[in-house]
Amino acid sequence: MVTTHLDKPYSSEEAEPVMASILGHLEDLGLLQRGRCFVEFGAGRGKLSHWIHEDLQLLLVERSSTRFKVDGKHQDTGAEFERLQVDIQHLDLRKVPLLQQKKLPLVGVGKHLCGAATDLALRCLLETSKVREETEPAPKRLRSSEPRPGEDPETSEPGPGTGPVLGMALALCCHHRCEWRHYVGQQFFLQRGLGPAEFSAFCRMSSWATCGFRLSNQDCPSQDPTNQRVEHEGHKPAAETDAVTGLLSAAERQHVGRLCKLMIDGGRHHFLKTKGFSSKLIRYVEPQVTLENILLTAVPSCPALS
């Protein structure tokens, strides 16, 4: 289920290995082309979008205020950056003026989307027709395209919808931070007689793949499980205290942790299949670069013309 394609080549030698490999896979999927909008979830400083391409539309989604953004580097290029400060779970792409006006096909990208943020991004991309609650906050537009004459982008009704989703490449991270309420693979688990309790156990044990039991409870930061930006190295789960910890060797725990991650990602694969997408889990960099080295890619099973 997991294939290995390490360090896909990409023309920019300056990009760090993780981003260079993600870009290489986007190129391999035929997604690095003009006439589409790249939506970077959990964008942070926007480094991934920075390396994608010039003369493109880029929509950066980040709920936190971010310092040292690289957006300004593209002021004199053909690339159009728009940054939204909003939690992914509150984002309705139909209401983004750039997408309303241009109806551009979408490509979703993310560099280490932590835990539930991956599921929220998948829902945001593939369930944009779902009506949002009126009480949800509107995104804070930090830099955006000009609205249509006489139109208030914060209050106007959404258009017919966004352009089609042409594909995605999401670097997965921090499965121990997933939540059942946001998880897109609930049906996948339920069909196998598993529910929220079992899912929670899989999430806890998934940390064995990268952290083992070296950490104590004091090492676990108290952060929102749907955090979308902070790098995975800072998301350290608390040590497990279950009786099973003394029954397995470190290598066995690591193997179990990887299987738990694979199970969680299997639900995401199932979700994408139900939405008409063909997806792959790819080991895209060496573990020496990062232990969180799985990339989820997906394209429509029957590609639409773009």
GROMACS .gro file of C-alpha atoms in nm:
model
  306
    1MET     CA    1   0.000   0.000   0.000
    2VAL     CA    2   0.298   0.229   0.065
    3THR     CA    3   0.537   0.277  -0.226
    4THR     CA    4   0.885   0.422  -0.211
    5HIS     CA    5   0.988   0.706  -0.442
    6LEU     CA    6   1.269   0.892  -0.270
    7ASP     CA    7   1.383   1.241  -0.360
    8LYS     CA    8   1.187   1.295  -0.678
    9PRO     CA    9   1.395   1.533  -0.889
   10TYR     CA   10   1.295   1.896  -0.921
   11SER     CA   11   1.471   2.182  -1.092
   12SER     CA   12   1.527   2.397  -0.782
   13GLU     CA   13   1.838   2.284  -0.596
   14GLU     CA   14   1.779   2.541  -0.322
   15ALA     CA   15   1.460   2.382  -0.191
   16GLU     CA   16   1.514   2.161   0.112
   17PRO     CA   17   1.480   1.784   0.055
   18VAL     CA   18   1.124   1.758   0.188
   19MET     CA   19   0.989   2.036  -0.031
   20ALA     CA   20   1.197   1.930  -0.331
   21SER     CA   21   1.050   1.580  -0.313
   22ILE     CA   22   0.692   1.707  -0.273
   23LEU     CA   23   0.738   1.931  -0.575
   24GLY     CA   24   0.887   1.645  -0.772
   25HIS     CA   25   0.581   1.431  -0.704
   26LEU     CA   26   0.348   1.717  -0.802
   27GLU     CA   27   0.542   1.745  -1.125
   28ASP     CA   28   0.524   1.369  -1.179
   29LEU     CA   29   0.144   1.385  -1.141
   30GLY     CA   30   0.125   1.659  -1.402
   31LEU     CA   31  -0.008   1.911  -1.150
   32LEU     CA   32   0.263   2.178  -1.179
   33GLN     CA   33   0.101   2.372  -1.459
   34ARG     CA   34  -0.044   2.716  -1.507
   35GLY     CA   35  -0.414   2.793  -1.504
   36ARG     CA   36  -0.485   2.645  -1.162
   37CYS     CA   37  -0.483   2.755  -0.800
   38PHE     CA   38  -0.261   2.584  -0.545
   39VAL     CA   39  -0.414   2.582  -0.197
   40GLU     CA   40  -0.146   2.534   0.068
   41PHE     CA   41  -0.298   2.420   0.397
   42GLY     CA   42  -0.111   2.500   0.717
   43ALA     CA   43   0.105   2.731   0.510
   44GLY     CA   44   0.306   2.890   0.788
   45ARG     CA   45   0.566   3.111   0.622
   46GLY     CA   46   0.457   2.985   0.281
   47LYS     CA   47   0.782   2.816   0.186
   48LEU     CA   48   0.617   2.533  -0.007
   49SER     CA   49   0.414   2.776  -0.218
   50HIS     CA   50   0.731   2.982  -0.261
   51TRP     CA   51   0.892   2.694  -0.449
   52ILE     CA   52   0.592   2.575  -0.649
   53HIS     CA   53   0.612   2.797  -0.955
   54GLU     CA   54   0.597   3.148  -1.092
   55ASP     CA   55   0.298   3.296  -1.274
   56LEU     CA   56   0.049   3.089  -1.073
   57GLN     CA   57  -0.240   3.151  -0.833
   58LEU     CA   58  -0.155   3.049  -0.478
   59LEU     CA   59  -0.393   3.050  -0.181
   60LEU     CA   60  -0.220   3.008   0.156
   61VAL     CA   61  -0.433   2.897   0.453
   62GLU     CA   62  -0.297   2.939   0.805
   63ARG     CA   63  -0.493   3.002   1.122
   64SER     CA   64  -0.205   3.164   1.312
   65SER     CA   65  -0.040   3.498   1.257
   66THR     CA   66   0.297   3.418   1.102
   67ARG     CA   67   0.624   3.610   1.105
   68PHE     CA   68   0.891   3.609   0.834
   69LYS     CA   69   0.651   3.516   0.555
   70VAL     CA   70   0.806   3.468   0.210
   71ASP     CA   71   0.503   3.609   0.026
   72GLY     CA   72   0.681   3.938  -0.038
   73LYS     CA   73   0.947   3.768  -0.247
   74HIS     CA   74   0.688   3.730  -0.522
   75GLN     CA   75   0.571   4.091  -0.547
   76ASP     CA   76   0.756   4.142  -0.874
   77THR     CA   77   0.681   3.802  -1.026
   78GLY     CA   78   0.381   3.665  -1.211
   79ALA     CA   79   0.267   3.462  -0.911
   80GLU     CA   80  -0.039   3.586  -0.722
   81PHE     CA   81  -0.035   3.510  -0.350
   82GLU     CA   82  -0.347   3.535  -0.136
   83ARG     CA   83  -0.323   3.452   0.233
   84LEU     CA   84  -0.621   3.362   0.452
   85GLN     CA   85  -0.591   3.360   0.830
   86VAL     CA   86  -0.855   3.104   0.921
   87ASP     CA   87  -0.882   2.761   1.078
   88ILE     CA   88  -0.920   2.497   0.806
   89GLN     CA   89  -1.239   2.363   0.964
   90HIS     CA   90  -1.403   2.705   0.913
   91LEU     CA   91  -1.290   2.754   0.554
   92ASP     CA   92  -1.543   2.734   0.272
   93LEU     CA   93  -1.352   2.759  -0.055
   94ARG     CA   94  -1.671   2.866  -0.236
   95LYS     CA   95  -1.656   3.196  -0.050
   96VAL     CA   96  -1.298   3.287  -0.139
   97PRO     CA   97  -1.320   3.580  -0.386
   98LEU     CA   98  -1.022   3.462  -0.591
   99LEU     CA   99  -1.188   3.124  -0.648
  100GLN     CA  100  -1.536   3.273  -0.699
  101GLN     CA  101  -1.414   3.500  -0.974
  102LYS     CA  102  -1.172   3.281  -1.165
  103LYS     CA  103  -1.320   2.933  -1.108
  104LEU     CA  104  -0.969   2.793  -1.130
  105PRO     CA  105  -0.908   2.419  -1.090
  106LEU     CA  106  -0.763   2.343  -0.747
  107VAL     CA  107  -0.455   2.157  -0.631
  108GLY     CA  108  -0.420   2.095  -0.257
  109VAL     CA  109  -0.075   2.086  -0.098
  110GLY     CA  110   0.057   2.068   0.255
  111LYS     CA  111   0.393   2.019   0.422
  112HIS     CA  112   0.349   1.822   0.745
  113LEU     CA  113  -0.020   1.880   0.816
  114CYS     CA  114  -0.049   1.767   1.174
  115GLY     CA  115  -0.305   1.506   1.271
  116ALA     CA  116  -0.662   1.624   1.230
  117ALA     CA  117  -0.552   1.910   1.003
  118THR     CA  118  -0.502   1.655   0.725
  119ASP     CA  119  -0.862   1.536   0.758
  120LEU     CA  120  -0.990   1.892   0.774
  121ALA     CA  121  -0.798   1.975   0.456
  122LEU     CA  122  -0.945   1.673   0.276
  123ARG     CA  123  -1.297   1.775   0.377
  124CYS     CA  124  -1.230   2.135   0.277
  125LEU     CA  125  -1.117   2.030  -0.070
  126LEU     CA  126  -1.374   1.759  -0.141
  127GLU     CA  127  -1.680   1.869   0.054
  128THR     CA  128  -1.691   2.237  -0.044
  129SER     CA  129  -2.055   2.203  -0.147
  130LYS     CA  130  -2.152   2.136   0.213
  131VAL     CA  131  -2.338   2.430   0.368
  132ARG     CA  132  -2.143   2.593   0.652
  133GLU     CA  133  -2.294   2.714   0.975
  134GLU     CA  134  -2.368   3.086   0.978
  135THR     CA  135  -2.194   3.117   1.313
  136GLU     CA  136  -1.857   3.014   1.175
  137PRO     CA  137  -1.607   3.299   1.157
  138ALA     CA  138  -1.518   3.449   0.821
  139PRO     CA  139  -1.156   3.418   0.713
  140LYS     CA  140  -0.928   3.713   0.772
  141ARG     CA  141  -0.801   3.815   0.429
  142LEU     CA  142  -0.441   3.932   0.467
  143ARG     CA  143  -0.369   3.974   0.099
  144SER     CA  144  -0.620   3.900  -0.170
  145SER     CA  145  -0.734   3.963  -0.521
  146GLU     CA  146  -0.966   4.255  -0.590
  147PRO     CA  147  -1.338   4.182  -0.541
  148ARG     CA  148  -1.582   4.236  -0.820
  149PRO     CA  149  -1.708   4.595  -0.856
  150GLY     CA  150  -1.981   4.666  -0.604
  151GLU     CA  151  -1.935   4.332  -0.430
  152ASP     CA  152  -1.861   4.283  -0.062
  153PRO     CA  153  -1.662   3.958  -0.049
  154GLU     CA  154  -1.739   3.906   0.319
  155THR     CA  155  -2.117   3.916   0.280
  156SER     CA  156  -2.193   3.823  -0.079
  157GLU     CA  157  -2.348   3.490  -0.161
  158PRO     CA  158  -2.108   3.227  -0.290
  159GLY     CA  159  -2.100   3.154  -0.662
  160PRO     CA  160  -2.194   2.820  -0.816
  161GLY     CA  161  -1.876   2.671  -0.671
  162THR     CA  162  -1.505   2.643  -0.718
  163GLY     CA  163  -1.325   2.483  -1.005
  164PRO     CA  164  -1.263   2.106  -0.997
  165VAL     CA  165  -1.000   1.953  -0.770
  166LEU     CA  166  -0.726   1.822  -0.998
  167GLY     CA  167  -0.522   1.655  -0.728
  168MET     CA  168  -0.329   1.690  -0.405
  169ALA     CA  169  -0.004   1.611  -0.230
  170LEU     CA  170  -0.014   1.621   0.149
  171ALA     CA  171   0.284   1.530   0.367
  172LEU     CA  172   0.133   1.340   0.661
  173CYS     CA  173   0.237   1.397   1.018
  174CYS     CA  174   0.150   1.338   1.383
  175HIS     CA  175  -0.117   1.069   1.361
  176HIS     CA  176  -0.137   1.075   1.742
  177ARG     CA  177  -0.302   1.415   1.706
  178CYS     CA  178  -0.592   1.287   1.494
  179GLU     CA  179  -0.949   1.312   1.628
  180TRP     CA  180  -1.242   1.085   1.554
  181ARG     CA  181  -1.482   1.380   1.512
  182HIS     CA  182  -1.274   1.515   1.222
  183TYR     CA  183  -1.148   1.185   1.080
  184VAL     CA  184  -1.257   1.124   0.720
  185GLY     CA  185  -1.216   0.747   0.748
  186GLN     CA  186  -1.491   0.678   1.002
  187GLN     CA  187  -1.681   0.458   0.757
  188PHE     CA  188  -1.362   0.260   0.689
  189PHE     CA  189  -1.325   0.185   1.062
  190LEU     CA  190  -1.693   0.114   1.125
  191GLN     CA  191  -1.706  -0.135   0.838
  192ARG     CA  192  -1.438  -0.331   1.023
  193GLY     CA  193  -1.618  -0.329   1.356
  194LEU     CA  194  -1.400  -0.050   1.494
  195GLY     CA  195  -1.517   0.273   1.651
  196PRO     CA  196  -1.397   0.582   1.839
  197ALA     CA  197  -1.234   0.385   2.123
  198GLU     CA  198  -1.030   0.170   1.887
  199PHE     CA  199  -0.942   0.473   1.676
  200SER     CA  200  -0.812   0.650   1.986
  201ALA     CA  201  -0.596   0.347   2.067
  202PHE     CA  202  -0.455   0.342   1.713
  203CYS     CA  203  -0.373   0.713   1.744
  204ARG     CA  204  -0.189   0.662   2.073
  205MET     CA  205   0.010   0.367   1.944
  206SER     CA  206   0.095   0.546   1.619
  207SER     CA  207   0.344   0.754   1.815
  208TRP     CA  208   0.551   0.440   1.870
  209ALA     CA  209   0.665   0.465   1.508
  210THR     CA  210   0.864   0.781   1.576
  211CYS     CA  211   0.894   0.842   1.950
  212GLY     CA  212   0.899   0.507   2.130
  213PHE     CA  213   0.873   0.558   2.505
  214ARG     CA  214   1.159   0.798   2.565
  215LEU     CA  215   0.930   1.087   2.648
  216SER     CA  216   0.752   1.166   2.969
  217ASN     CA  217   0.420   1.341   3.013
  218GLN     CA  218   0.609   1.664   3.082
  219ASP     CA  219   0.747   1.654   2.728
  220CYS     CA  220   0.405   1.669   2.568
  221PRO     CA  221   0.308   2.027   2.477
  222SER     CA  222  -0.050   2.132   2.543
  223GLN     CA  223  -0.151   2.235   2.193
  224ASP     CA  224  -0.471   2.220   1.995
  225PRO     CA  225  -0.490   1.881   1.817
  226THR     CA  226  -0.592   2.058   1.496
  227ASN     CA  227  -0.279   2.271   1.489
  228GLN     CA  228  -0.195   2.321   1.125
  229ARG     CA  229   0.148   2.476   1.116
  230VAL     CA  230   0.406   2.379   1.380
  231GLU     CA  231   0.655   2.125   1.252
  232HIS     CA  232   0.609   1.765   1.353
  233GLU     CA  233   0.927   1.757   1.558
  234GLY     CA  234   0.756   1.974   1.818
  235HIS     CA  235   0.451   1.751   1.847
  236LYS     CA  236   0.576   1.496   2.093
  237PRO     CA  237   0.318   1.260   2.242
  238ALA     CA  238   0.323   1.158   2.603
  239ALA     CA  239   0.471   0.820   2.690
  240GLU     CA  240   0.228   0.529   2.694
  241THR     CA  241   0.168   0.373   3.035
  242ASP     CA  242  -0.036   0.072   2.927
  243ALA     CA  243   0.073  -0.270   3.046
  244VAL     CA  244   0.154  -0.368   2.688
  245THR     CA  245   0.458  -0.141   2.685
  246GLY     CA  246   0.661  -0.391   2.882
  247LEU     CA  247   0.570  -0.681   2.655
  248LEU     CA  248   0.712  -0.550   2.329
  249SER     CA  249   1.064  -0.469   2.224
  250ALA     CA  250   1.148  -0.127   2.083
  251ALA     CA  251   1.156  -0.270   1.730
  252GLU     CA  252   0.818  -0.438   1.780
  253ARG     CA  253   0.665  -0.117   1.913
  254GLN     CA  254   0.800   0.074   1.616
  255HIS     CA  255   0.649  -0.182   1.379
  256VAL     CA  256   0.312  -0.162   1.556
  257GLY     CA  257   0.327   0.217   1.538
  258ARG     CA  258   0.381   0.206   1.164
  259LEU     CA  259   0.089  -0.033   1.122
  260CYS     CA  260  -0.133   0.203   1.321
  261LYS     CA  261  -0.034   0.493   1.098
  262LEU     CA  262  -0.107   0.279   0.794
  263MET     CA  263  -0.450   0.188   0.932
  264ILE     CA  264  -0.538   0.554   0.988
  265ASP     CA  265  -0.414   0.644   0.641
  266GLY     CA  266  -0.612   0.351   0.501
  267GLY     CA  267  -0.927   0.532   0.608
  268ARG     CA  268  -0.814   0.841   0.422
  269HIS     CA  269  -0.744   0.629   0.114
  270HIS     CA  270  -1.097   0.485   0.140
  271PHE     CA  271  -1.248   0.833   0.175
  272LEU     CA  272  -1.068   0.954  -0.137
  273LYS     CA  273  -1.187   0.649  -0.329
  274THR     CA  274  -1.549   0.725  -0.237
  275LYS     CA  275  -1.495   1.077  -0.373
  276GLY     CA  276  -1.372   0.945  -0.707
  277PHE     CA  277  -0.999   0.982  -0.647
  278SER     CA  278  -0.712   0.740  -0.692
  279SER     CA  279  -0.465   0.786  -0.407
  280LYS     CA  280  -0.122   0.660  -0.308
  281LEU     CA  281   0.084   0.661   0.008
  282ILE     CA  282   0.445   0.727  -0.088
  283ARG     CA  283   0.760   0.709   0.124
  284TYR     CA  284   0.904   1.024  -0.028
  285VAL     CA  285   1.222   1.096   0.172
  286GLU     CA  286   1.470   0.890   0.370
  287PRO     CA  287   1.395   0.843   0.742
  288GLN     CA  288   1.723   1.021   0.813
  289VAL     CA  289   1.558   1.337   0.677
  290THR     CA  290   1.236   1.291   0.875
  291LEU     CA  291   1.063   0.994   1.035
  292GLU     CA  292   0.733   1.144   0.919
  293ASN     CA  293   0.811   1.058   0.558
  294ILE     CA  294   0.477   0.954   0.404
  295LEU     CA  295   0.318   1.163   0.131
  296LEU     CA  296  -0.049   1.122   0.041
  297THR     CA  297  -0.111   1.194  -0.327
  298ALA     CA  298  -0.441   1.177  -0.512
  299VAL     CA  299  -0.579   1.255  -0.856
  300PRO     CA  300  -0.928   1.197  -0.998
  301SER     CA  301  -0.981   0.838  -1.110
  302CYS     CA  302  -1.128   0.979  -1.432
  303PRO     CA  303  -0.928   1.300  -1.482
  304ALA     CA  304  -1.123   1.604  -1.595
  305LEU     CA  305  -0.988   1.817  -1.875
  306SER     CA  306  -0.799   2.118  -1.742
   0.00000   0.00000   0.00000
